[in-house]
Coordinates of C-alpha atoms (C1' of nucleotides) in Angstrom, one line a residue:
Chain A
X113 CA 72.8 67.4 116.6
X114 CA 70.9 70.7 117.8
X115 CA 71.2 73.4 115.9
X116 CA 71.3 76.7 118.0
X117 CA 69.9 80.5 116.8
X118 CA 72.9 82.5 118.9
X119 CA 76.2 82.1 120.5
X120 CA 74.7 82.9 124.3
X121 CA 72.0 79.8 123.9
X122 CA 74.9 77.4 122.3
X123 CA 77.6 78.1 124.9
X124 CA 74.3 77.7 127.6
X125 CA 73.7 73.9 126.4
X126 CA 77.4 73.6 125.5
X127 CA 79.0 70.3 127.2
X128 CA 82.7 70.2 127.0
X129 CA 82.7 66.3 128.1
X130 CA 80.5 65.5 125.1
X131 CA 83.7 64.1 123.1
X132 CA 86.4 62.4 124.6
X133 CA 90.1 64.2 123.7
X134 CA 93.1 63.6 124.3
X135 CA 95.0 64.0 127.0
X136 CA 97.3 67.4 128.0
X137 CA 99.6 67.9 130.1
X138 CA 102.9 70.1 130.5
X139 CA 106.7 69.5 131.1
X140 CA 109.0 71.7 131.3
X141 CA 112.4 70.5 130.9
X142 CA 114.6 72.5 133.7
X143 CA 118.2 72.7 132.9
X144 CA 121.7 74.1 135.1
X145 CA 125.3 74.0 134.8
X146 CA 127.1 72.4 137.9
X147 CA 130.7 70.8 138.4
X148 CA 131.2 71.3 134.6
X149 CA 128.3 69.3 133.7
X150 CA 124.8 70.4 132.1
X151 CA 121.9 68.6 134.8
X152 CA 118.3 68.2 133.9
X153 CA 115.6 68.4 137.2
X154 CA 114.0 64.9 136.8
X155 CA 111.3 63.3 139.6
X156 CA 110.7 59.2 140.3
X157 CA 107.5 58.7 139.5
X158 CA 105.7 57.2 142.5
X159 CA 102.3 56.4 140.9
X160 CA 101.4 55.0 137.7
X161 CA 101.8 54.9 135.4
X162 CA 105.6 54.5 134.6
X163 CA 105.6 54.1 138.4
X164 CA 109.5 53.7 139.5
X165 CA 110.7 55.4 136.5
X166 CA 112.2 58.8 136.7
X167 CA 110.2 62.1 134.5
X168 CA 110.1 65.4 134.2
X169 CA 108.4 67.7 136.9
X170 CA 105.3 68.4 134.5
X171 CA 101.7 67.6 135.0
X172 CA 98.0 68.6 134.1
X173 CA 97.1 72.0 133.3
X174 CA 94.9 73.1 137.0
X175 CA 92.0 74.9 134.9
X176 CA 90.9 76.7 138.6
X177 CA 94.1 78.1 138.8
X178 CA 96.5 78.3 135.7
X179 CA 95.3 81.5 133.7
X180 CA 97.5 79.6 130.9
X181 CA 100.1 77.0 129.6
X182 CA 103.2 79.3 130.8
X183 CA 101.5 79.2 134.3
X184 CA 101.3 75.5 134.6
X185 CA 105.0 75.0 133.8
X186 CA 105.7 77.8 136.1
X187 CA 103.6 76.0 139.0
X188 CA 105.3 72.8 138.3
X189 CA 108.5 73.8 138.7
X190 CA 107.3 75.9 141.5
X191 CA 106.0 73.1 143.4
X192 CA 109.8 71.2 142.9
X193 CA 111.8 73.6 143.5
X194 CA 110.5 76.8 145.3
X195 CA 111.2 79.2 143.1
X196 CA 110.2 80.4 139.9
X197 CA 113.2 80.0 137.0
X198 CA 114.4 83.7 135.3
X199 CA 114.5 81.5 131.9
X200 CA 111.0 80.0 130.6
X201 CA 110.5 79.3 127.0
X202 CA 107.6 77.1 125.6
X203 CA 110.0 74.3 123.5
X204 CA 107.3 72.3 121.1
X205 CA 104.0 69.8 121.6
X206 CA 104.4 66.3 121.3
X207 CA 101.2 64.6 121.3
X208 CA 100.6 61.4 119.3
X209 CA 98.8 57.5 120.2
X210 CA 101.7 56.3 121.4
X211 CA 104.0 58.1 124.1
X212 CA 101.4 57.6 126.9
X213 CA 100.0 54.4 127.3
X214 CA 96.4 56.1 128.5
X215 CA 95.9 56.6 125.1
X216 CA 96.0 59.6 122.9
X217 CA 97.9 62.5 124.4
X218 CA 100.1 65.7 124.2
X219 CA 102.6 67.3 126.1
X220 CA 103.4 70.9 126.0
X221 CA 107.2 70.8 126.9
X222 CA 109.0 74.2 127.8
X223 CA 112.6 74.7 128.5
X224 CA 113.8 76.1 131.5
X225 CA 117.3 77.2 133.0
X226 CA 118.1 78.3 136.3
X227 CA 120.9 78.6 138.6
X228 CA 122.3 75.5 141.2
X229 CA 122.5 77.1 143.8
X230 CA 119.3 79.0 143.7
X231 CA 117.6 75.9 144.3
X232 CA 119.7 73.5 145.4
X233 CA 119.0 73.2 148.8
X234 CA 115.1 72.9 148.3
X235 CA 115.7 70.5 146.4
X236 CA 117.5 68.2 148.3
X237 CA 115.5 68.7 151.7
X238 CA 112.2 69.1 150.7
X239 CA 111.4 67.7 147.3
X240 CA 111.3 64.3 145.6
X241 CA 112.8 65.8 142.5
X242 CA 116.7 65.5 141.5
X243 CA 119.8 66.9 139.8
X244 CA 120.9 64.5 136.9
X245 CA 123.9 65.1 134.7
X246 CA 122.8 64.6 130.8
X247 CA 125.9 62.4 130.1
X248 CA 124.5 59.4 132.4
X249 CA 120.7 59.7 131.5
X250 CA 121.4 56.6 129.3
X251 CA 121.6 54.8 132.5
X252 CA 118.2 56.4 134.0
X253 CA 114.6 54.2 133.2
X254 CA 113.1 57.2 131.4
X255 CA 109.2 57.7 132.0
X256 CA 107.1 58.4 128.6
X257 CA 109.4 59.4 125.6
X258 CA 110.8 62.2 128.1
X259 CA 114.1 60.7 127.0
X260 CA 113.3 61.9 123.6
X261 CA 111.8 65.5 124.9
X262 CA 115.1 66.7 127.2
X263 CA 117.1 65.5 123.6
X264 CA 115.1 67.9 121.7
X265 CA 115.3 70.5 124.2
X266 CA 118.8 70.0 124.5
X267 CA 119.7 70.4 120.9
X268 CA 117.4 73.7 121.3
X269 CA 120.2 75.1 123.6
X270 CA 122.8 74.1 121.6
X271 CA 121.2 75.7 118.4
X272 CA 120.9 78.7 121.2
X273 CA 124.6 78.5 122.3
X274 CA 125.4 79.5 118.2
X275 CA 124.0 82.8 118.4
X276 CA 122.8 84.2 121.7
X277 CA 123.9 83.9 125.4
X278 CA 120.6 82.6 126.4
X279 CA 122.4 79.2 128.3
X280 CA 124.2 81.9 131.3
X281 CA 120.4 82.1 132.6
X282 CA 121.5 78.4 134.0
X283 CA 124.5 79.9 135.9
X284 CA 124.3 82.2 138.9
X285 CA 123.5 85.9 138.5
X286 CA 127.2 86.9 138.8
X287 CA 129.5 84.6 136.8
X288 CA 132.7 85.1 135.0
X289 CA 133.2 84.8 131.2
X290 CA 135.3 81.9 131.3
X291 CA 132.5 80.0 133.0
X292 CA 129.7 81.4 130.5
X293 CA 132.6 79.8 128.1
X294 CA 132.8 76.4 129.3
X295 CA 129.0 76.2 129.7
X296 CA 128.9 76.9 125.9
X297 CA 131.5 75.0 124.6
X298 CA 129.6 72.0 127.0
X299 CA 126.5 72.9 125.0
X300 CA 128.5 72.7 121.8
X301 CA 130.5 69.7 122.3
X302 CA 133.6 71.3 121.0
X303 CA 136.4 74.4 122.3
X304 CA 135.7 77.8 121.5
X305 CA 138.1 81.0 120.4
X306 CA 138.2 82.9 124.1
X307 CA 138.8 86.0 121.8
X308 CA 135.8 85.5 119.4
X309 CA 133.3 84.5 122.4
X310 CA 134.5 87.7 124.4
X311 CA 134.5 89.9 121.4
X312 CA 130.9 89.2 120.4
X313 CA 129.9 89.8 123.9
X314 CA 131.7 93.1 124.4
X315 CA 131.1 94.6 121.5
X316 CA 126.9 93.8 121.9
X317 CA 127.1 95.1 125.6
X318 CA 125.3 92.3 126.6
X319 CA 126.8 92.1 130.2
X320 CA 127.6 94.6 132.9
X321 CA 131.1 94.7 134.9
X322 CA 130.0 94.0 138.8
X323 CA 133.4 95.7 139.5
X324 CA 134.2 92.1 141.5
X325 CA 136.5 89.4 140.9
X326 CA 136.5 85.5 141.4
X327 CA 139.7 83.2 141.7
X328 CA 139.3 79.5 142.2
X329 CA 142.7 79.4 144.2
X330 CA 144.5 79.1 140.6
X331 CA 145.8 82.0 138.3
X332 CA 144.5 85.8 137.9
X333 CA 141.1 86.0 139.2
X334 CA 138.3 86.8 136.2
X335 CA 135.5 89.6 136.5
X336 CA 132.4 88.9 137.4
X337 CA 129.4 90.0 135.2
X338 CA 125.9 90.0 135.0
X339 CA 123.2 89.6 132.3
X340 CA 122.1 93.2 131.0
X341 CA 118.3 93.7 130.7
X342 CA 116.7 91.9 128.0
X343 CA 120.1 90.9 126.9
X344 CA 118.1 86.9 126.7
X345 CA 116.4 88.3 123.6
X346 CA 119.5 89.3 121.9
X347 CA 121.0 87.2 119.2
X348 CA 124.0 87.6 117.2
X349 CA 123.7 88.3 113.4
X350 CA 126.6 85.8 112.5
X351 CA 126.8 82.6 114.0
X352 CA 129.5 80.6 115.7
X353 CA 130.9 77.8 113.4
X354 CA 128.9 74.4 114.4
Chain B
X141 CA 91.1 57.4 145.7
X142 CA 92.2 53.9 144.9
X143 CA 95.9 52.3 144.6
X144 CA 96.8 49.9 142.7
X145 CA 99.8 47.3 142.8
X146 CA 100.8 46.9 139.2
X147 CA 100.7 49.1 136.2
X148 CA 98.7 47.0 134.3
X149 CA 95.5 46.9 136.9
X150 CA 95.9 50.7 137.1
X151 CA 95.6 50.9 133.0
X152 CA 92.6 48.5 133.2
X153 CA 90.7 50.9 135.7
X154 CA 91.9 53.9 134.0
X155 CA 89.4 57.0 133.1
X156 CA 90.1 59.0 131.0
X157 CA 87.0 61.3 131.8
X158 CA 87.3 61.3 135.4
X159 CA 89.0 64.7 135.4
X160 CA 87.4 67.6 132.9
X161 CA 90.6 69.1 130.6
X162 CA 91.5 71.8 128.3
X163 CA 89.9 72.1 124.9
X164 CA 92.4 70.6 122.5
X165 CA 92.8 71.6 118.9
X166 CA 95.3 71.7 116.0
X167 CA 94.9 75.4 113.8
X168 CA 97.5 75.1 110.3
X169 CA 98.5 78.3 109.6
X170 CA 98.9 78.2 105.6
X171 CA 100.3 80.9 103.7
X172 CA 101.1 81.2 99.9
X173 CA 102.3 83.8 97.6
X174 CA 100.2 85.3 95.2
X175 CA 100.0 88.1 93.2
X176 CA 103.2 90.1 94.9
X177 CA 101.3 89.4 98.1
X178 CA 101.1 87.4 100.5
X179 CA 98.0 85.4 101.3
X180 CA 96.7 83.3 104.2
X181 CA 94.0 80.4 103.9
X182 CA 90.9 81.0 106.1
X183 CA 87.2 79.5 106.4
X184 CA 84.4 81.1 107.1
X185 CA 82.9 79.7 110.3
X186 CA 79.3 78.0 109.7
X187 CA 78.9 77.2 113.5
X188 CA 79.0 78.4 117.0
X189 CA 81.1 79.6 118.6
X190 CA 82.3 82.7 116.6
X191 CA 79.7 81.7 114.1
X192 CA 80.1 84.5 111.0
X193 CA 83.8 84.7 111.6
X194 CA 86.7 84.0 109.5
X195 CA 89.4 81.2 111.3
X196 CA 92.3 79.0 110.4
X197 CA 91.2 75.9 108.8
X198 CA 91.6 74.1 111.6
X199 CA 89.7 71.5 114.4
X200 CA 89.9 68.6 116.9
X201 CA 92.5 65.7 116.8
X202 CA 90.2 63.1 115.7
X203 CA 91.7 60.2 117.8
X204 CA 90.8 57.3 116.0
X205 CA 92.6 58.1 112.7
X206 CA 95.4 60.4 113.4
X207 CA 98.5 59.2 114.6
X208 CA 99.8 62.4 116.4
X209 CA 99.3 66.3 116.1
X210 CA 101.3 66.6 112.6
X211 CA 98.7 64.0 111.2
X212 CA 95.3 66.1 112.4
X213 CA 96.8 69.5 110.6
X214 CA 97.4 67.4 107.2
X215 CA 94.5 65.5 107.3
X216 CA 92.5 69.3 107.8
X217 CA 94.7 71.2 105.3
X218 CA 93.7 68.4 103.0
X219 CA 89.5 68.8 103.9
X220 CA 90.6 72.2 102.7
X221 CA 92.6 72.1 99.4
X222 CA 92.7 68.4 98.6
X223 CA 96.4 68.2 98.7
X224 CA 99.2 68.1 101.2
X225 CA 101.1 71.0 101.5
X226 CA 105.1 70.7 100.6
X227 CA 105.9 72.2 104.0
X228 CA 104.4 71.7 107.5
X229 CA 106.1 72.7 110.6
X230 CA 104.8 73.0 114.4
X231 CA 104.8 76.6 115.0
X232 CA 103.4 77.3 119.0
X233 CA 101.0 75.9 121.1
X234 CA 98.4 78.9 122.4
X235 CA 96.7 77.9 125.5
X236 CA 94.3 80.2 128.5
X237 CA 91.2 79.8 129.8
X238 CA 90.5 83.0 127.9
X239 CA 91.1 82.3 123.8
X240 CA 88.0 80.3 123.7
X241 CA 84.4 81.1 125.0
X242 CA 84.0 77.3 126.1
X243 CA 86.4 77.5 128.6
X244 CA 90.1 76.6 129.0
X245 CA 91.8 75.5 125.7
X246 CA 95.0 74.5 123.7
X247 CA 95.5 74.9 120.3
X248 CA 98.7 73.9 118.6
X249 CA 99.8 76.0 115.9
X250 CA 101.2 74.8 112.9
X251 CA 103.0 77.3 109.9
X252 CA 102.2 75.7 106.3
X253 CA 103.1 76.4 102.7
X254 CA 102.1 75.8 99.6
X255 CA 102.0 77.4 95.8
X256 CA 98.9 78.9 95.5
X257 CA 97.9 77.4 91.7
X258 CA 98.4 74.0 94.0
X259 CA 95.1 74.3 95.1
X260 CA 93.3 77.2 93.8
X261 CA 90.8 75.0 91.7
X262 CA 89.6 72.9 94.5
X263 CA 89.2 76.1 96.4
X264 CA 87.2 78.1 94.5
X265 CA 84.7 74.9 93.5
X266 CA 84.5 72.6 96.3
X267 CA 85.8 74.4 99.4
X268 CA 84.3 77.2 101.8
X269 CA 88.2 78.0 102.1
X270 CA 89.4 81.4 100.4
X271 CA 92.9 83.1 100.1
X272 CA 93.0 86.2 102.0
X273 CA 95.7 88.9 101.7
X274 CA 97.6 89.2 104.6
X275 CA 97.6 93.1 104.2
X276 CA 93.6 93.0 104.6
X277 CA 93.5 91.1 107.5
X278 CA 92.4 94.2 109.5
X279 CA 88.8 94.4 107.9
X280 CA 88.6 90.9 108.3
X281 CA 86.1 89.8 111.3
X282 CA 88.7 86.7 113.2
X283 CA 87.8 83.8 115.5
X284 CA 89.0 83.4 118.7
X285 CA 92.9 84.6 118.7
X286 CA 93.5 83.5 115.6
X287 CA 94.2 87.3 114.4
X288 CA 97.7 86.7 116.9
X289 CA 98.4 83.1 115.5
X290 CA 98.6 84.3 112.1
X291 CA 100.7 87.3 113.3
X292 CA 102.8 84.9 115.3
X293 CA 103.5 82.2 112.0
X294 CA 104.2 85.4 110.3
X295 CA 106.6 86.7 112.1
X296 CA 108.2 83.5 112.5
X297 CA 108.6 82.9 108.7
X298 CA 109.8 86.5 108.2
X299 CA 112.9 85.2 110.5
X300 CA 113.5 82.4 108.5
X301 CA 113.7 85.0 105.8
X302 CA 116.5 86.3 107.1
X303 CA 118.7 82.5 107.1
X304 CA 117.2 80.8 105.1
X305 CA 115.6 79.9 101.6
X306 CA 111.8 78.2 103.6
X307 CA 109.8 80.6 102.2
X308 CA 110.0 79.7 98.4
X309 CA 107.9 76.4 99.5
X310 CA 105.3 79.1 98.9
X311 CA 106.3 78.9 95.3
X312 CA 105.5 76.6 92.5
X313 CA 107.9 73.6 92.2
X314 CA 109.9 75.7 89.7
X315 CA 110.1 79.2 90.4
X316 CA 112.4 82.4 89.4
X317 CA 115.2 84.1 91.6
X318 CA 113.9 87.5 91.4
X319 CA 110.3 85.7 92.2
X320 CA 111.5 84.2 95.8
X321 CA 113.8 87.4 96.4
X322 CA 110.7 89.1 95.7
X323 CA 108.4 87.2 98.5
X324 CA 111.6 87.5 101.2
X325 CA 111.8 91.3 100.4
X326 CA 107.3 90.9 101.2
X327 CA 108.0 89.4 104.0
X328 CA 111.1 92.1 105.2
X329 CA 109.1 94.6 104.2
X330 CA 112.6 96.1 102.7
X331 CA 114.2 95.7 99.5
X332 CA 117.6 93.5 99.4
X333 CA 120.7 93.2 97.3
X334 CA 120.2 91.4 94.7
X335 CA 123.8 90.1 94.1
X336 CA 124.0 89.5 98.2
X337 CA 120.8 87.4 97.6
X338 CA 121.8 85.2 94.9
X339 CA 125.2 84.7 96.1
X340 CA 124.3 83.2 99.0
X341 CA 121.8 81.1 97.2
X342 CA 124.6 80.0 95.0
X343 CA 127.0 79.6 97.0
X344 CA 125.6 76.8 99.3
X345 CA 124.2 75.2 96.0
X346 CA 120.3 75.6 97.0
X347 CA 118.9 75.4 94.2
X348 CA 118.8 73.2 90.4
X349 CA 118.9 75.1 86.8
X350 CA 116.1 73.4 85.1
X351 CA 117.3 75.1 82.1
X352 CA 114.3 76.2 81.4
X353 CA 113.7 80.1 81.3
X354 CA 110.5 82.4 81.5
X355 CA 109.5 85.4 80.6
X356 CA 106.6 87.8 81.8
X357 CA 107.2 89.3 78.5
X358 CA 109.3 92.3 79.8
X359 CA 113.0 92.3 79.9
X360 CA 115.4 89.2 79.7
X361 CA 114.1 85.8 80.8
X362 CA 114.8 84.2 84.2
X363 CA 116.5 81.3 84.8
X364 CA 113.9 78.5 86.3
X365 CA 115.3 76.8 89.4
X366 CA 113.8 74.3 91.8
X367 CA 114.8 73.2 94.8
X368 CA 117.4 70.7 95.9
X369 CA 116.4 68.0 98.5
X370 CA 117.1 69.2 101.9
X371 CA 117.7 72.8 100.5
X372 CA 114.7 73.7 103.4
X373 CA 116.4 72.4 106.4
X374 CA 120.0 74.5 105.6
X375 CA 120.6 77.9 107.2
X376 CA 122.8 80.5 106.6
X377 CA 125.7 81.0 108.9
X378 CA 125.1 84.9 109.0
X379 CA 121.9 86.5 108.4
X380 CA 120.6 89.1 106.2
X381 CA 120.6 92.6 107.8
X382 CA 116.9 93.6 109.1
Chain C
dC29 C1' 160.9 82.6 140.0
dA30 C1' 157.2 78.9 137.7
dA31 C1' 152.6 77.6 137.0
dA32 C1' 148.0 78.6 136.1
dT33 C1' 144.4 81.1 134.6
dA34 C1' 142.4 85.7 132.6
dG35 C1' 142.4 88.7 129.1
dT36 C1' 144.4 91.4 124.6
dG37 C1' 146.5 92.6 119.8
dT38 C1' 146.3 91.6 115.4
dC39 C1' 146.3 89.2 111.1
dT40 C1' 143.4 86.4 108.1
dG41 C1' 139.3 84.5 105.9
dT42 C1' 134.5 84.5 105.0
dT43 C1' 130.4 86.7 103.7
dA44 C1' 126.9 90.4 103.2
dG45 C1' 126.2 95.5 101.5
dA46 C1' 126.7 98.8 97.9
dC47 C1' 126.5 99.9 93.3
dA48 C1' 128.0 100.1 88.7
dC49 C1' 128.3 97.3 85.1
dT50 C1' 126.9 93.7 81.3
dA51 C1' 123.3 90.5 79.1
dT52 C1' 119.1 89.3 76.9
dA53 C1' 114.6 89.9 76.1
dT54 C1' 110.5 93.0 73.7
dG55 C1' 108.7 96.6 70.6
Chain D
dC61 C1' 117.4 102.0 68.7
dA62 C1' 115.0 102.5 73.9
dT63 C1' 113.2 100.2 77.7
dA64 C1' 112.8 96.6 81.0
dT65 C1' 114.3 93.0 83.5
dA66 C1' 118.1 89.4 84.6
dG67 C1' 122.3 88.7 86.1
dT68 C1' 127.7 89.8 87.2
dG69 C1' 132.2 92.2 88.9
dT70 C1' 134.3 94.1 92.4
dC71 C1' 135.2 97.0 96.3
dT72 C1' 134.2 97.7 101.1
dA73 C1' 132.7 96.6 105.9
dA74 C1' 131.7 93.6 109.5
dC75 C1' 132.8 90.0 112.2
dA76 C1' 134.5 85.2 113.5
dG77 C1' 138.9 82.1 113.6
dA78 C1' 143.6 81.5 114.8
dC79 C1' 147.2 82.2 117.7
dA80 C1' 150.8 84.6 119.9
dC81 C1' 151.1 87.8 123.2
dT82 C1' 150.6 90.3 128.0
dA83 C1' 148.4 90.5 132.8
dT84 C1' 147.4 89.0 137.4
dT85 C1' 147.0 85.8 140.7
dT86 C1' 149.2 81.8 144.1
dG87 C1' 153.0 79.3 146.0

DNA sequence: CAAATAGTGTCTGTTAGACACTATATG
DNA sequence: CATATAGTGTCTAACAGACACTATTTG
């Protein structure tokens, strides 16, 4: 091993391919709400390996052109869906012998949320990726242990549903709070108070009247509301019981 | 660029080199409590790059003996202090092609903690480890971003102050109440109530009377207490005000 | 009008904040 | 005894749960 008398003449001779590493990539794990159901943005893989199986729309890190690791989930999803999510949050690292049968590797996954609509149509022209619904993933040939990741980031949101409003970045920017409702109590696997979930809400001015109103056809029409600046960051001091 | 026709051909022709990748490391971030303070471990770096500086007592996955990314921050926590540390928990995963002079790079971020009398010994013989305050970090010369990282896990554990009992894993195995109200009210940077502290504790039956007692020589003995299995992973319903 | 859905009034229960109080040690 | 620290009693304030009630739409 050379030793080196200053940082300018080491970095000069410095060869990053010297040691072999493991391998990184990133995967975020894109989430909506649509028909009453929580969906997950999942490709078929068409090359190996875990050809055939589906995965999530991650990949390597592009070192000419991702300043860093939020980038390269943001260009992922880009490249599936067209647009860039309002919701992006780094979710944990696997990395381990196992989950990739290269060899050694890690994953940075990130959760993301994002309206149907707002990509919908992309999607089903253009791009290779898909909507599933998390109930029937048991059926789906899972690539990796991506099975394992979207569980993980799954639970996340639930954990989130208990104390912030974080999930109504995977509705629409206007939406009612009987929908933000049902998308929790999805989340949660179990009915909410309406007056508790409106309550907290009101009283932390987290939303702001659009002064419109949406019927389905059926009953009094609800308000429609959107997010308040930085109202993602907010969380509530007492939680809702699990 | 070749195809192949089974997965199994592809793995056989597989190299890993072929493409250059991010820089990949694992940096614990271990804290203790020590003298009413709070204390982080840091090395002293003996090689380029940032040669001179202090940094997190971390280093490459070595991918022959560790199994995944929790396995590389135990096995260089324990080059450091000989022992394993009581808790270990993935914190973030920092990645640009700015944090490190060699080019793009990942490192994943681990928060540790252990009681500082744990290890103190081996650090002060055999290791080029040392405790530093956490209030004296400013003076301190750091490596690469590691100045954020530890601002990061810090912030991070002074949330868990807020629902949760974590923190007094920076304690001995048998430890006082007004010592872990103490080290949350460090970590606050406020004083709390002291019956709103212990009631919670008792309340969800945290922790276990050991019976014994101890004195620092002033004032009426406290009660000795250790921790019940499990008593980590709970969290509060409602958190402490901030 | 009935049916359906949105939204409110209000009581109760749980839990943290405030703070005065008691308990147990030392000298 | 005084002083220091540990630990408790108890009232209040904040906020979620429960649930009956009213409001607004369609047909």
């Amino acid at each position: 091993m050379t030793e080196y008398t200053d940082e300018v003449s080491f970095l000069a001779h410095y060869n990053r391919r010297e040691f072999d590493a493991p391998l990184l990539t990133v995967d975020p794990v894109l989430f909506t709400y649509h028909e009453a159901q929580l969906k997950v943005l999942l490709v078929e893989r068409s090359a190996y390996p875990e050809r055939g199986l589906w995965g999530l729309p991650g990949g390597f890190v592009d070192m000419a052109s991702d300043q860093n690791l939020e980038a390269t989930a943001q260009r992922k999803l880009r490249e599936k869906t067209s647009v860039t999510p309002p919701y992006l949050e780094q979710l944990y690292s696997f990395g381990s012998n196992t989950r990739d049968k290269r060899g050694w590797s890690v994953t940075v996954a990130y959760t993301a949320l994002m309206a149907y609509q707002e990509c919908a149509a992309h999607i089903e022209t253009v791009s290779d990726a898909k909507w599933q619904p998390l109930d029937h993933l048991n059926n789906l040939p899972l690539a990796f242990d991506h099975r394992q990741i979207i569980e993980f980031a799954r639970e996340r949101l639930r954990q989130k549903a208990l104390y912030s409003i974080v999930p109504a970045y995977a509705l629409p920017e206007k939406f009612t709070l009987p929908e933000l409702q049902h998308l929790h109590e999805v989340l949660l696997g179990k009915a909410l108070q309406k007056k508790s979930f409106r309550r907290r809400i009101e009283d932390a001015e987290l939303l702001i009247d659009t002064g419109e109103k949406r019927s389905d056809g059926n009953g009094r029409p609800a308000v429609l509301y959107r997010m308040k600046e930085g109202s993602g960051g907010y969380t509530f001091v007492r939680n809702l019981a699990e």
